[in-house]
Amino acid sequence: QVQLVESGGGLVQPGGSLTLSCAASGSILRVYVMGWYRQAPGKQRELVATIGDGGSINYADSVKGRFTISRDNARNTVYLQMNSLKPEDTAVYYCGMTIYRHYWGQGTQVTVSS
C-alpha cells in the first residue's frame, strides 16, 4: 500500500517563504509524475506544479517565477519551494503522485496573512 505524507505547511506573512515536502512510502518501483495541487475555500482543486521522472516541469501561470518544484527519486520525495507568497496562495496544498495509479496526500494548510 502506498502512502504520501506531506509536511511544511503553516502561517507566513506576505512576501515570505515556505517549503513543502511530500514523501511516498510503500511498495514503489517507480514514480512517474510528482506534483502539487491546492484547493482554496470555495474553489476547485487546481494544479500548482508537476515534475516528471525525466525532469519535465510544468507550473501554473499564477506561481511561475515564485515557486520551484523538485524531486528526490532515491527518497520518493517531492518538494515545493514557495517564495514571495501572496494572500491568494492561501489554500490546502496536496501532493499527488502517479505510481500504479494516482495517489493523494492528506493535505497541508498554507496560510499567507499579516
PDB file of N, CA and C in Angstrom, residues 5-109:
ATOM      1  N   VAL A   5       2.921  11.368   2.589  1.00  0.00           N
ATOM      2  CA  VAL A   5       2.878  12.179   3.804  1.00  0.00           C
ATOM      3  C   VAL A   5       3.517  13.527   3.521  1.00  0.00           C
ATOM      4  N   GLU A   6       2.732  14.575   3.723  1.00  0.00           N
ATOM      5  CA  GLU A   6       3.200  15.937   3.468  1.00  0.00           C
ATOM      6  C   GLU A   6       3.638  16.604   4.763  1.00  0.00           C
ATOM      7  N   SER A   7       4.496  17.586   4.634  1.00  0.00           N
ATOM      8  CA  SER A   7       4.904  18.401   5.767  1.00  0.00           C
ATOM      9  C   SER A   7       5.342  19.760   5.266  1.00  0.00           C
ATOM     10  N   GLY A   8       5.393  20.721   6.179  1.00  0.00           N
ATOM     11  CA  GLY A   8       5.953  22.023   5.853  1.00  0.00           C
ATOM     12  C   GLY A   8       4.971  23.163   5.747  1.00  0.00           C
ATOM     13  N   GLY A   9       3.685  22.907   5.874  1.00  0.00           N
ATOM     14  CA  GLY A   9       2.724  23.997   5.801  1.00  0.00           C
ATOM     15  C   GLY A   9       2.775  24.871   7.043  1.00  0.00           C
ATOM     16  N   GLY A  10       2.005  25.964   7.018  1.00  0.00           N
ATOM     17  CA  GLY A  10       1.959  26.841   8.170  1.00  0.00           C
ATOM     18  C   GLY A  10       1.480  28.221   7.813  1.00  0.00           C
ATOM     19  N   LEU A  11       1.697  29.131   8.751  1.00  0.00           N
ATOM     20  CA  LEU A  11       1.306  30.527   8.589  1.00  0.00           C
ATOM     21  C   LEU A  11       2.542  31.355   8.249  1.00  0.00           C
ATOM     22  N   VAL A  12       2.428  32.184   7.229  1.00  0.00           N
ATOM     23  CA  VAL A  12       3.549  33.020   6.813  1.00  0.00           C
ATOM     24  C   VAL A  12       3.023  34.377   6.379  1.00  0.00           C
ATOM     25  N   GLN A  13       3.830  35.405   6.557  1.00  0.00           N
ATOM     26  CA  GLN A  13       3.428  36.744   6.140  1.00  0.00           C
ATOM     27  C   GLN A  13       3.592  36.918   4.640  1.00  0.00           C
ATOM     28  N   PRO A  14       2.834  37.814   4.046  1.00  0.00           N
ATOM     29  CA  PRO A  14       3.022  38.096   2.610  1.00  0.00           C
ATOM     30  C   PRO A  14       4.467  38.444   2.313  1.00  0.00           C
ATOM     31  N   GLY A  15       4.962  37.877   1.219  1.00  0.00           N
ATOM     32  CA  GLY A  15       6.351  38.066   0.844  1.00  0.00           C
ATOM     33  C   GLY A  15       7.289  37.030   1.422  1.00  0.00           C
ATOM     34  N   GLY A  16       6.782  36.204   2.316  1.00  0.00           N
ATOM     35  CA  GLY A  16       7.598  35.193   2.959  1.00  0.00           C
ATOM     36  C   GLY A  16       7.743  33.935   2.121  1.00  0.00           C
ATOM     37  N   SER A  17       8.398  32.940   2.719  1.00  0.00           N
ATOM     38  CA  SER A  17       8.698  31.697   2.019  1.00  0.00           C
ATOM     39  C   SER A  17       8.332  30.488   2.874  1.00  0.00           C
ATOM     40  N   LEU A  18       8.009  29.416   2.204  1.00  0.00           N
ATOM     41  CA  LEU A  18       7.776  28.120   2.840  1.00  0.00           C
ATOM     42  C   LEU A  18       8.254  27.025   1.897  1.00  0.00           C
ATOM     43  N   THR A  19       8.646  25.905   2.474  1.00  0.00           N
ATOM     44  CA  THR A  19       8.985  24.742   1.668  1.00  0.00           C
ATOM     45  C   THR A  19       8.122  23.569   2.110  1.00  0.00           C
ATOM     46  N   LEU A  20       7.432  22.984   1.163  1.00  0.00           N
ATOM     47  CA  LEU A  20       6.624  21.800   1.407  1.00  0.00           C
ATOM     48  C   LEU A  20       7.391  20.556   0.956  1.00  0.00           C
ATOM     49  N   SER A  21       7.169  19.468   1.687  1.00  0.00           N
ATOM     50  CA  SER A  21       7.768  18.184   1.324  1.00  0.00           C
ATOM     51  C   SER A  21       6.680  17.123   1.312  1.00  0.00           C
ATOM     52  N   CYS A  22       6.859  16.128   0.470  1.00  0.00           N
ATOM     53  CA  CYS A  22       5.919  15.007   0.415  1.00  0.00           C
ATOM     54  C   CYS A  22       6.710  13.751   0.098  1.00  0.00           C
ATOM     55  N   ALA A  23       6.637  12.786   1.004  1.00  0.00           N
ATOM     56  CA  ALA A  23       7.362  11.537   0.838  1.00  0.00           C
ATOM     57  C   ALA A  23       6.390  10.381   0.636  1.00  0.00           C
ATOM     58  N   ALA A  24       6.695   9.548  -0.321  1.00  0.00           N
ATOM     59  CA  ALA A  24       5.886   8.357  -0.582  1.00  0.00           C
ATOM     60  C   ALA A  24       6.543   7.149   0.062  1.00  0.00           C
ATOM     61  N   SER A  25       5.731   6.306   0.667  1.00  0.00           N
ATOM     62  CA  SER A  25       6.240   5.077   1.265  1.00  0.00           C
ATOM     63  C   SER A  25       5.383   3.900   0.803  1.00  0.00           C
ATOM     64  N   GLY A  26       5.963   2.705   0.931  1.00  0.00           N
ATOM     65  CA  GLY A  26       5.253   1.509   0.496  1.00  0.00           C
ATOM     66  C   GLY A  26       6.024   0.798  -0.587  1.00  0.00           C
ATOM     67  N   SER A  27       5.350  -0.089  -1.274  1.00  0.00           N
ATOM     68  CA  SER A  27       5.976  -0.859  -2.337  1.00  0.00           C
ATOM     69  C   SER A  27       5.965  -0.032  -3.616  1.00  0.00           C
ATOM     70  N   ILE A  28       7.082   0.615  -3.894  1.00  0.00           N
ATOM     71  CA  ILE A  28       7.153   1.551  -5.017  1.00  0.00           C
ATOM     72  C   ILE A  28       8.309   1.175  -5.922  1.00  0.00           C
ATOM     73  N   LEU A  29       8.026   0.924  -7.172  1.00  0.00           N
ATOM     74  CA  LEU A  29       9.083   0.644  -8.138  1.00  0.00           C
ATOM     75  C   LEU A  29       9.518   1.926  -8.846  1.00  0.00           C
ATOM     76  N   ARG A  30       8.528   2.745  -9.190  1.00  0.00           N
ATOM     77  CA  ARG A  30       8.837   3.942  -9.968  1.00  0.00           C
ATOM     78  C   ARG A  30       7.706   4.943  -9.789  1.00  0.00           C
ATOM     79  N   VAL A  31       8.088   6.200  -9.616  1.00  0.00           N
ATOM     80  CA  VAL A  31       7.102   7.269  -9.551  1.00  0.00           C
ATOM     81  C   VAL A  31       7.206   8.060 -10.846  1.00  0.00           C
ATOM     82  N   TYR A  32       6.155   8.053 -11.612  1.00  0.00           N
ATOM     83  CA  TYR A  32       6.204   8.690 -12.928  1.00  0.00           C
ATOM     84  C   TYR A  32       6.107  10.207 -12.823  1.00  0.00           C
ATOM     85  N   VAL A  33       5.079  10.672 -12.201  1.00  0.00           N
ATOM     86  CA  VAL A  33       4.860  12.112 -12.069  1.00  0.00           C
ATOM     87  C   VAL A  33       4.626  12.444 -10.609  1.00  0.00           C
ATOM     88  N   MET A  34       5.271  13.490 -10.155  1.00  0.00           N
ATOM     89  CA  MET A  34       5.042  14.039  -8.821  1.00  0.00           C
ATOM     90  C   MET A  34       4.509  15.452  -9.001  1.00  0.00           C
ATOM     91  N   GLY A  35       3.585  15.835  -8.142  1.00  0.00           N
ATOM     92  CA  GLY A  35       3.038  17.169  -8.310  1.00  0.00           C
ATOM     93  C   GLY A  35       2.430  17.732  -7.042  1.00  0.00           C
ATOM     94  N   TRP A  36       2.170  19.013  -7.120  1.00  0.00           N
ATOM     95  CA  TRP A  36       1.491  19.742  -6.051  1.00  0.00           C
ATOM     96  C   TRP A  36       0.237  20.386  -6.616  1.00  0.00           C
ATOM     97  N   TYR A  37      -0.804  20.342  -5.805  1.00  0.00           N
ATOM     98  CA  TYR A  37      -2.090  20.909  -6.155  1.00  0.00           C
ATOM     99  C   TYR A  37      -2.584  21.685  -4.944  1.00  0.00           C
ATOM    100  N   ARG A  38      -3.539  22.562  -5.141  1.00  0.00           N
ATOM    101  CA  ARG A  38      -4.057  23.304  -3.993  1.00  0.00           C
ATOM    102  C   ARG A  38      -5.547  23.550  -4.159  1.00  0.00           C
ATOM    103  N   GLN A  39      -6.192  23.717  -3.018  1.00  0.00           N
ATOM    104  CA  GLN A  39      -7.625  23.993  -3.016  1.00  0.00           C
ATOM    105  C   GLN A  39      -7.918  25.066  -1.985  1.00  0.00           C
ATOM    106  N   ALA A  40      -8.372  26.205  -2.462  1.00  0.00           N
ATOM    107  CA  ALA A  40      -8.762  27.304  -1.594  1.00  0.00           C
ATOM    108  C   ALA A  40     -10.240  27.145  -1.222  1.00  0.00           C
ATOM    109  N   PRO A  41     -10.667  27.759  -0.115  1.00  0.00           N
ATOM    110  CA  PRO A  41     -12.069  27.629   0.291  1.00  0.00           C
ATOM    111  C   PRO A  41     -13.028  28.078  -0.818  1.00  0.00           C
ATOM    112  N   GLY A  42     -13.999  27.249  -1.109  1.00  0.00           N
ATOM    113  CA  GLY A  42     -14.996  27.577  -2.116  1.00  0.00           C
ATOM    114  C   GLY A  42     -14.549  27.416  -3.548  1.00  0.00           C
ATOM    115  N   LYS A  43     -13.332  26.901  -3.739  1.00  0.00           N
ATOM    116  CA  LYS A  43     -12.812  26.746  -5.100  1.00  0.00           C
ATOM    117  C   LYS A  43     -12.460  25.294  -5.379  1.00  0.00           C
ATOM    118  N   GLN A  44     -12.303  24.990  -6.655  1.00  0.00           N
ATOM    119  CA  GLN A  44     -11.896  23.646  -7.040  1.00  0.00           C
ATOM    120  C   GLN A  44     -10.397  23.460  -6.850  1.00  0.00           C
ATOM    121  N   ARG A  45     -10.000  22.208  -6.694  1.00  0.00           N
ATOM    122  CA  ARG A  45      -8.578  21.903  -6.608  1.00  0.00           C
ATOM    123  C   ARG A  45      -7.926  22.234  -7.946  1.00  0.00           C
ATOM    124  N   GLU A  46      -6.753  22.873  -7.875  1.00  0.00           N
ATOM    125  CA  GLU A  46      -6.049  23.264  -9.082  1.00  0.00           C
ATOM    126  C   GLU A  46      -4.603  22.811  -9.037  1.00  0.00           C
ATOM    127  N   LEU A  47      -4.053  22.628 -10.231  1.00  0.00           N
ATOM    128  CA  LEU A  47      -2.655  22.237 -10.333  1.00  0.00           C
ATOM    129  C   LEU A  47      -1.757  23.418  -9.985  1.00  0.00           C
ATOM    130  N   VAL A  48      -0.711  23.140  -9.224  1.00  0.00           N
ATOM    131  CA  VAL A  48       0.301  24.151  -8.924  1.00  0.00           C
ATOM    132  C   VAL A  48       1.558  23.883  -9.757  1.00  0.00           C
ATOM    133  N   ALA A  49       2.066  22.657  -9.667  1.00  0.00           N
ATOM    134  CA  ALA A  49       3.275  22.299 -10.410  1.00  0.00           C
ATOM    135  C   ALA A  49       3.400  20.790 -10.474  1.00  0.00           C
ATOM    136  N   THR A  50       3.981  20.300 -11.553  1.00  0.00           N
ATOM    137  CA  THR A  50       4.280  18.879 -11.679  1.00  0.00           C
ATOM    138  C   THR A  50       5.692  18.699 -12.204  1.00  0.00           C
ATOM    139  N   ILE A  51       6.277  17.537 -11.894  1.00  0.00           N
ATOM    140  CA  ILE A  51       7.604  17.190 -12.395  1.00  0.00           C
ATOM    141  C   ILE A  51       7.603  15.717 -12.765  1.00  0.00           C
ATOM    142  N   GLY A  52       7.993  15.430 -13.988  1.00  0.00           N
ATOM    143  CA  GLY A  52       8.032  14.062 -14.468  1.00  0.00           C
ATOM    144  C   GLY A  52       9.319  13.359 -14.082  1.00  0.00           C
ATOM    145  N   ASP A  53       9.350  12.052 -14.275  1.00  0.00           N
ATOM    146  CA  ASP A  53      10.553  11.311 -13.888  1.00  0.00           C
ATOM    147  C   ASP A  53      11.720  11.595 -14.812  1.00  0.00           C
ATOM    148  N   GLY A  54      11.438  12.215 -15.957  1.00  0.00           N
ATOM    149  CA  GLY A  54      12.508  12.643 -16.844  1.00  0.00           C
ATOM    150  C   GLY A  54      12.938  14.071 -16.586  1.00  0.00           C
ATOM    151  N   GLY A  55      12.286  14.725 -15.640  1.00  0.00           N
ATOM    152  CA  GLY A  55      12.658  16.079 -15.264  1.00  0.00           C
ATOM    153  C   GLY A  55      11.810  17.173 -15.869  1.00  0.00           C
ATOM    154  N   SER A  56      10.838  16.820 -16.693  1.00  0.00           N
ATOM    155  CA  SER A  56       9.985  17.855 -17.282  1.00  0.00           C
ATOM    156  C   SER A  56       9.126  18.486 -16.198  1.00  0.00           C
ATOM    157  N   ILE A  57       9.011  19.815 -16.261  1.00  0.00           N
ATOM    158  CA  ILE A  57       8.323  20.577 -15.220  1.00  0.00           C
ATOM    159  C   ILE A  57       7.237  21.443 -15.832  1.00  0.00           C
ATOM    160  N   ASN A  58       6.138  21.544 -15.097  1.00  0.00           N
ATOM    161  CA  ASN A  58       5.014  22.370 -15.515  1.00  0.00           C
ATOM    162  C   ASN A  58       4.535  23.172 -14.313  1.00  0.00           C
ATOM    163  N   TYR A  59       4.327  24.475 -14.507  1.00  0.00           N
ATOM    164  CA  TYR A  59       3.842  25.353 -13.443  1.00  0.00           C
ATOM    165  C   TYR A  59       2.549  26.032 -13.866  1.00  0.00           C
ATOM    166  N   ALA A  60       1.695  26.275 -12.901  1.00  0.00           N
ATOM    167  CA  ALA A  60       0.557  27.148 -13.145  1.00  0.00           C
ATOM    168  C   ALA A  60       1.079  28.560 -13.373  1.00  0.00           C
ATOM    169  N   ASP A  61       0.425  29.305 -14.226  1.00  0.00           N
ATOM    170  CA  ASP A  61       0.879  30.667 -14.520  1.00  0.00           C
ATOM    171  C   ASP A  61       0.957  31.521 -13.256  1.00  0.00           C
ATOM    172  N   SER A  62       0.070  31.272 -12.326  1.00  0.00           N
ATOM    173  CA  SER A  62      -0.003  32.104 -11.125  1.00  0.00           C
ATOM    174  C   SER A  62       1.195  31.946 -10.200  1.00  0.00           C
ATOM    175  N   VAL A  63       1.990  30.882 -10.377  1.00  0.00           N
ATOM    176  CA  VAL A  63       3.126  30.658  -9.480  1.00  0.00           C
ATOM    177  C   VAL A  63       4.468  30.705 -10.193  1.00  0.00           C
ATOM    178  N   LYS A  64       4.451  30.863 -11.496  1.00  0.00           N
ATOM    179  CA  LYS A  64       5.709  30.899 -12.254  1.00  0.00           C
ATOM    180  C   LYS A  64       6.605  32.024 -11.747  1.00  0.00           C
ATOM    181  N   GLY A  65       7.872  31.690 -11.556  1.00  0.00           N
ATOM    182  CA  GLY A  65       8.838  32.671 -11.076  1.00  0.00           C
ATOM    183  C   GLY A  65       8.877  32.805  -9.563  1.00  0.00           C
ATOM    184  N   ARG A  66       7.914  32.202  -8.877  1.00  0.00           N
ATOM    185  CA  ARG A  66       7.880  32.288  -7.413  1.00  0.00           C
ATOM    186  C   ARG A  66       8.052  30.923  -6.742  1.00  0.00           C
ATOM    187  N   PHE A  67       7.510  29.880  -7.364  1.00  0.00           N
ATOM    188  CA  PHE A  67       7.572  28.529  -6.792  1.00  0.00           C
ATOM    189  C   PHE A  67       8.544  27.677  -7.598  1.00  0.00           C
ATOM    190  N   THR A  68       9.191  26.741  -6.903  1.00  0.00           N
ATOM    191  CA  THR A  68      10.094  25.803  -7.560  1.00  0.00           C
ATOM    192  C   THR A  68       9.794  24.392  -7.075  1.00  0.00           C
ATOM    193  N   ILE A  69       9.531  23.503  -8.019  1.00  0.00           N
ATOM    194  CA  ILE A  69       9.297  22.097  -7.674  1.00  0.00           C
ATOM    195  C   ILE A  69      10.564  21.304  -7.958  1.00  0.00           C
ATOM    196  N   SER A  70      10.836  20.324  -7.108  1.00  0.00           N
ATOM    197  CA  SER A  70      11.978  19.444  -7.310  1.00  0.00           C
ATOM    198  C   SER A  70      11.644  18.074  -6.731  1.00  0.00           C
ATOM    199  N   ARG A  71      12.443  17.088  -7.105  1.00  0.00           N
ATOM    200  CA  ARG A  71      12.182  15.734  -6.623  1.00  0.00           C
ATOM    201  C   ARG A  71      13.476  15.022  -6.306  1.00  0.00           C
ATOM    202  N   ASP A  72      13.381  14.085  -5.354  1.00  0.00           N
ATOM    203  CA  ASP A  72      14.486  13.215  -4.982  1.00  0.00           C
ATOM    204  C   ASP A  72      14.005  11.788  -5.222  1.00  0.00           C
ATOM    205  N   ASN A  73      14.428  11.208  -6.319  1.00  0.00           N
ATOM    206  CA  ASN A  73      13.919   9.893  -6.686  1.00  0.00           C
ATOM    207  C   ASN A  73      14.362   8.806  -5.700  1.00  0.00           C
ATOM    208  N   ALA A  74      15.533   8.947  -5.132  1.00  0.00           N
ATOM    209  CA  ALA A  74      16.026   7.946  -4.183  1.00  0.00           C
ATOM    210  C   ALA A  74      15.152   7.894  -2.933  1.00  0.00           C
ATOM    211  N   ARG A  75      14.555   9.028  -2.599  1.00  0.00           N
ATOM    212  CA  ARG A  75      13.704   9.112  -1.409  1.00  0.00           C
ATOM    213  C   ARG A  75      12.217   9.162  -1.746  1.00  0.00           C
ATOM    214  N   ASN A  76      11.896   9.067  -3.037  1.00  0.00           N
ATOM    215  CA  ASN A  76      10.488   9.165  -3.463  1.00  0.00           C
ATOM    216  C   ASN A  76       9.820  10.391  -2.843  1.00  0.00           C
ATOM    217  N   THR A  77      10.512  11.507  -2.925  1.00  0.00           N
ATOM    218  CA  THR A  77      10.068  12.732  -2.267  1.00  0.00           C
ATOM    219  C   THR A  77      10.010  13.872  -3.272  1.00  0.00           C
ATOM    220  N   VAL A  78       8.975  14.691  -3.117  1.00  0.00           N
ATOM    221  CA  VAL A  78       8.840  15.886  -3.942  1.00  0.00           C
ATOM    222  C   VAL A  78       8.786  17.096  -3.022  1.00  0.00           C
ATOM    223  N   TYR A  79       9.371  18.193  -3.499  1.00  0.00           N
ATOM    224  CA  TYR A  79       9.444  19.420  -2.722  1.00  0.00           C
ATOM    225  C   TYR A  79       8.787  20.562  -3.494  1.00  0.00           C
ATOM    226  N   LEU A  80       8.313  21.541  -2.753  1.00  0.00           N
ATOM    227  CA  LEU A  80       7.816  22.765  -3.368  1.00  0.00           C
ATOM    228  C   LEU A  80       8.355  23.937  -2.568  1.00  0.00           C
ATOM    229  N   GLN A  81       9.289  24.648  -3.161  1.00  0.00           N
ATOM    230  CA  GLN A  81       9.829  25.861  -2.553  1.00  0.00           C
ATOM    231  C   GLN A  81       8.947  27.015  -2.990  1.00  0.00           C
ATOM    232  N   MET A  82       8.352  27.704  -2.032  1.00  0.00           N
ATOM    233  CA  MET A  82       7.426  28.797  -2.337  1.00  0.00           C
ATOM    234  C   MET A  82       8.001  30.102  -1.809  1.00  0.00           C
ATOM    235  N   ASN A  83       8.269  31.027  -2.712  1.00  0.00           N
ATOM    236  CA  ASN A  83       8.805  32.338  -2.352  1.00  0.00           C
ATOM    237  C   ASN A  83       7.808  33.427  -2.726  1.00  0.00           C
ATOM    238  N   SER A  84       8.022  34.598  -2.178  1.00  0.00           N
ATOM    239  CA  SER A  84       7.167  35.757  -2.480  1.00  0.00           C
ATOM    240  C   SER A  84       5.688  35.397  -2.360  1.00  0.00           C
ATOM    241  N   LEU A  85       5.355  34.780  -1.269  1.00  0.00           N
ATOM    242  CA  LEU A  85       3.988  34.303  -1.087  1.00  0.00           C
ATOM    243  C   LEU A  85       2.997  35.459  -0.988  1.00  0.00           C
ATOM    244  N   LYS A  86       1.815  35.213  -1.524  1.00  0.00           N
ATOM    245  CA  LYS A  86       0.750  36.203  -1.547  1.00  0.00           C
ATOM    246  C   LYS A  86      -0.473  35.661  -0.796  1.00  0.00           C
ATOM    247  N   PRO A  87      -1.337  36.534  -0.322  1.00  0.00           N
ATOM    248  CA  PRO A  87      -2.546  36.046   0.359  1.00  0.00           C
ATOM    249  C   PRO A  87      -3.369  35.088  -0.515  1.00  0.00           C
ATOM    250  N   GLU A  88      -3.352  35.295  -1.810  1.00  0.00           N
ATOM    251  CA  GLU A  88      -4.123  34.419  -2.695  1.00  0.00           C
ATOM    252  C   GLU A  88      -3.504  33.032  -2.849  1.00  0.00           C
ATOM    253  N   ASP A  89      -2.325  32.818  -2.287  1.00  0.00           N
ATOM    254  CA  ASP A  89      -1.735  31.477  -2.256  1.00  0.00           C
ATOM    255  C   ASP A  89      -2.294  30.643  -1.103  1.00  0.00           C
ATOM    256  N   THR A  90      -3.070  31.258  -0.233  1.00  0.00           N
ATOM    257  CA  THR A  90      -3.663  30.539   0.887  1.00  0.00           C
ATOM    258  C   THR A  90      -4.565  29.420   0.393  1.00  0.00           C
ATOM    259  N   ALA A  91      -4.305  28.213   0.862  1.00  0.00           N
ATOM    260  CA  ALA A  91      -5.054  27.034   0.413  1.00  0.00           C
ATOM    261  C   ALA A  91      -4.549  25.815   1.170  1.00  0.00           C
ATOM    262  N   VAL A  92      -5.263  24.716   1.005  1.00  0.00           N
ATOM    263  CA  VAL A  92      -4.737  23.412   1.407  1.00  0.00           C
ATOM    264  C   VAL A  92      -3.959  22.872   0.215  1.00  0.00           C
ATOM    265  N   TYR A  93      -2.712  22.531   0.453  1.00  0.00           N
ATOM    266  CA  TYR A  93      -1.842  22.024  -0.597  1.00  0.00           C
ATOM    267  C   TYR A  93      -1.757  20.500  -0.497  1.00  0.00           C
ATOM    268  N   TYR A  94      -1.982  19.855  -1.629  1.00  0.00           N
ATOM    269  CA  TYR A  94      -1.949  18.390  -1.709  1.00  0.00           C
ATOM    270  C   TYR A  94      -0.829  17.959  -2.646  1.00  0.00           C
ATOM    271  N   CYS A  95      -0.108  16.937  -2.246  1.00  0.00           N
ATOM    272  CA  CYS A  95       0.809  16.351  -3.218  1.00  0.00           C
ATOM    273  C   CYS A  95       0.099  15.181  -3.896  1.00  0.00           C
ATOM    274  N   GLY A  96       0.495  14.922  -5.113  1.00  0.00           N
ATOM    275  CA  GLY A  96      -0.062  13.821  -5.876  1.00  0.00           C
ATOM    276  C   GLY A  96       1.053  13.119  -6.623  1.00  0.00           C
ATOM    277  N   MET A  97       0.971  11.817  -6.693  1.00  0.00           N
ATOM    278  CA  MET A  97       1.992  11.043  -7.404  1.00  0.00           C
ATOM    279  C   MET A  97       1.335   9.973  -8.260  1.00  0.00           C
ATOM    280  N   THR A  98       1.849   9.827  -9.460  1.00  0.00           N
ATOM    281  CA  THR A  98       1.385   8.775 -10.349  1.00  0.00           C
ATOM    282  C   THR A  98       2.366   7.618 -10.246  1.00  0.00           C
ATOM    283  N   ILE A  99       1.886   6.521  -9.654  1.00  0.00           N
ATOM    284  CA  ILE A  99       2.728   5.343  -9.458  1.00  0.00           C
ATOM    285  C   ILE A  99       2.038   4.190 -10.198  1.00  0.00           C
ATOM    286  N   TYR A 100       1.263   3.390  -9.532  1.00  0.00           N
ATOM    287  CA  TYR A 100       0.444   2.374 -10.204  1.00  0.00           C
ATOM    288  C   TYR A 100      -0.879   2.992 -10.638  1.00  0.00           C
ATOM    289  N   ARG A 101      -1.267   3.995  -9.923  1.00  0.00           N
ATOM    290  CA  ARG A 101      -2.409   4.853 -10.200  1.00  0.00           C
ATOM    291  C   ARG A 101      -2.066   6.195  -9.561  1.00  0.00           C
ATOM    292  N   HIS A 102      -2.995   7.120  -9.539  1.00  0.00           N
ATOM    293  CA  HIS A 102      -2.707   8.402  -8.902  1.00  0.00           C
ATOM    294  C   HIS A 102      -3.018   8.319  -7.411  1.00  0.00           C
ATOM    295  N   TYR A 103      -2.090   8.781  -6.612  1.00  0.00           N
ATOM    296  CA  TYR A 103      -2.252   8.806  -5.165  1.00  0.00           C
ATOM    297  C   TYR A 103      -2.221  10.249  -4.682  1.00  0.00           C
ATOM    298  N   TRP A 104      -2.954  10.499  -3.570  1.00  0.00           N
ATOM    299  CA  TRP A 104      -3.010  11.827  -2.981  1.00  0.00           C
ATOM    300  C   TRP A 104      -2.495  11.797  -1.554  1.00  0.00           C
ATOM    301  N   GLY A 105      -1.860  12.895  -1.150  1.00  0.00           N
ATOM    302  CA  GLY A 105      -1.542  13.095   0.239  1.00  0.00           C
ATOM    303  C   GLY A 105      -2.750  13.626   0.985  1.00  0.00           C
ATOM    304  N   GLN A 106      -2.590  13.810   2.289  1.00  0.00           N
ATOM    305  CA  GLN A 106      -3.719  14.231   3.126  1.00  0.00           C
ATOM    306  C   GLN A 106      -3.938  15.736   3.088  1.00  0.00           C
ATOM    307  N   GLY A 107      -2.972  16.472   2.587  1.00  0.00           N
ATOM    308  CA  GLY A 107      -3.095  17.919   2.504  1.00  0.00           C
ATOM    309  C   GLY A 107      -2.430  18.624   3.676  1.00  0.00           C
ATOM    310  N   THR A 108      -1.889  19.789   3.394  1.00  0.00           N
ATOM    311  CA  THR A 108      -1.286  20.613   4.435  1.00  0.00           C
ATOM    312  C   THR A 108      -1.714  22.067   4.197  1.00  0.00           C
ATOM    313  N   GLN A 109      -2.085  22.741   5.272  1.00  0.00           N
ATOM    314  CA  GLN A 109      -2.612  24.098   5.172  1.00  0.00           C
ATOM    315  C   GLN A 109      -1.467  25.104   5.033  1.00  0.00           C
TER     316      GLN A 109
END
